[in-house]
Amino acid sequence: MLFSVSESVKAIKPYEAGKPLSEVEREYGIADAVKLASNENPFGCSPNVTQAVVSKLSGMNRYPEPIPFTLCQKLAEKYHVGMENLVIGNGSDDIIALLAHGFLDPGQEAVMPLPSFLMYEISVKTAKGVPVMVPLKDFSTNLDGLVKAVTPETKLVFVTNPFNPTGAAITRDEFIRFADQLPDNVLIIVDEAYIEFVRSDSVYNSLAVPLADPRIVTIRTFSKAYGLAGFRIGYGVMDKAVAEILNRIRQPFNVNSLAQVAAQAALEDTDFLSKAISGTHKGLDFLTQKFSEAGFEVMPTQANFLMVDVKTDSREICEKLLRKGVVVRSLASYGYDTFLRINAGTDRENQICVDALISAAGK
Ligand SMILES: Cc1ncc(COP(=O)(O)O)c(C=O)c1O
């Protein structure tokens, strides 16, 4: 190519998204495929969302609100924070990228677990920063390892709670001990994309207590428990000085009008949210039981997905499942060659997945 690509961008491995259903159906000539690969909400979204979005459609000739006022007001109320503590993003991916661009100078470091949600590494490298990766310990975040990896060049530390892809979670006590050991000038990014699904009382929840530590930046999303992945909307809760930086550099209209009203309506429908969460828990329990009975090892999870050791090449199993119209995620690219990640689906999807996996693995 004639144009010289930035060295840090050359080093980026592209994000491998789960195949969309339409693509699987086209490629494999099947209909009605079951997708349990992207940790999406299988129950759809609140009917109030559909209504709100339809009523908004007539106003789409107008730009969206640069800061979605009503949504921010509702979030501020929910978490007892000020509107100035919030940044709304085009998915939480957007908030991750803004943090990297806002706080890293070239060569500065962002410490994160290995493996991690790939957008941390991509955003850091795009911002010309250096990702410093700390391998997991027993499938969980190695918090002591993250602390040890911090240098005077470190500006950001990422943790994901619960962790994707293992489903492990950090307890309150573990987090407090961890944060106590980090310097004052390092932002601690706590990605809580799956926090709504947590079942254990001891798991750390950064918004359960009033904002006190200016280093902590919470990232949350409407893509999972609220079922709005296609709208692309997430948010960050943080010290107002940090929020001011992100708001300064984000695109002025980063969140489209439909996503804004969808998120607002989704927040109001707590009944849908509880049903989606309890449906997910029921699905996880069913999958755990059936997979364990079939002789697979299932890791405990606090999220909406499970990591399953199928004890054979998981890429091959994935391919066989695709032919049967079931899309799950092989974790071979994360270094877990015999593991799949499967999110809970509807009762019907879960049963189809169990039958297909048992047959694909020759059980
Ligand atoms: C840990 C984690 N963080 C962030 C995201 C991104 O979510 P969003 O759809 O809000 O960009 C995901 C999506 O899968 C995720 O797993």
XYZ file of N, CA and C in Angstrom, residues 14 44 55 71 136 139 143 157 219 231-232 247 259 285 298 312-313 320 340-342:
63
model
N -7.726 -7.903 14.157
C -9.118 -7.457 14.049
C -10.040 -8.172 15.040
N -35.347 -10.704 23.717
C -35.714 -9.467 23.020
C -35.487 -8.268 23.915
N -42.522 5.829 18.062
C -42.999 7.223 18.152
C -41.902 8.216 17.802
N -32.504 10.635 29.640
C -31.786 9.399 29.973
C -30.762 9.651 31.082
N -4.516 -14.532 33.205
C -5.452 -14.897 34.272
C -4.792 -15.920 35.194
N -8.411 -19.046 35.816
C -9.576 -18.527 35.074
C -10.142 -17.218 35.651
N -5.425 -10.132 40.171
C -5.387 -8.746 40.654
C -3.995 -8.360 41.153
N -5.926 1.058 34.158
C -5.966 -0.384 34.463
C -7.401 -0.837 34.191
N -18.059 1.190 33.631
C -18.646 1.130 32.287
C -19.800 0.138 32.321
N -29.060 -1.395 19.079
C -29.170 0.075 19.110
C -27.827 0.752 19.322
N -26.900 0.059 19.988
C -25.593 0.567 20.350
C -25.700 1.712 21.380
N -16.323 13.886 27.358
C -17.323 14.683 26.637
C -16.667 15.674 25.674
N -31.613 5.141 19.771
C -30.930 4.492 20.900
C -31.229 5.245 22.203
N -28.810 -22.562 34.525
C -28.912 -23.746 35.382
C -29.204 -24.988 34.540
N -18.181 -27.617 33.313
C -18.792 -26.295 33.183
C -18.225 -25.389 34.274
N -12.237 -31.657 23.769
C -11.760 -31.975 22.439
C -11.642 -30.626 21.715
N -11.125 -30.614 20.492
C -10.899 -29.368 19.775
C -12.204 -28.537 19.634
N -19.026 -28.130 13.633
C -20.098 -29.137 13.556
C -21.429 -28.534 14.021
N -15.662 -23.894 24.970
C -16.651 -23.087 24.251
C -17.201 -22.052 25.224
N -17.661 -20.919 24.676
C -18.452 -19.982 25.486
C -19.855 -19.991 24.899
N -20.821 -20.243 25.763
C -22.213 -20.364 25.306
C -23.079 -19.486 26.195
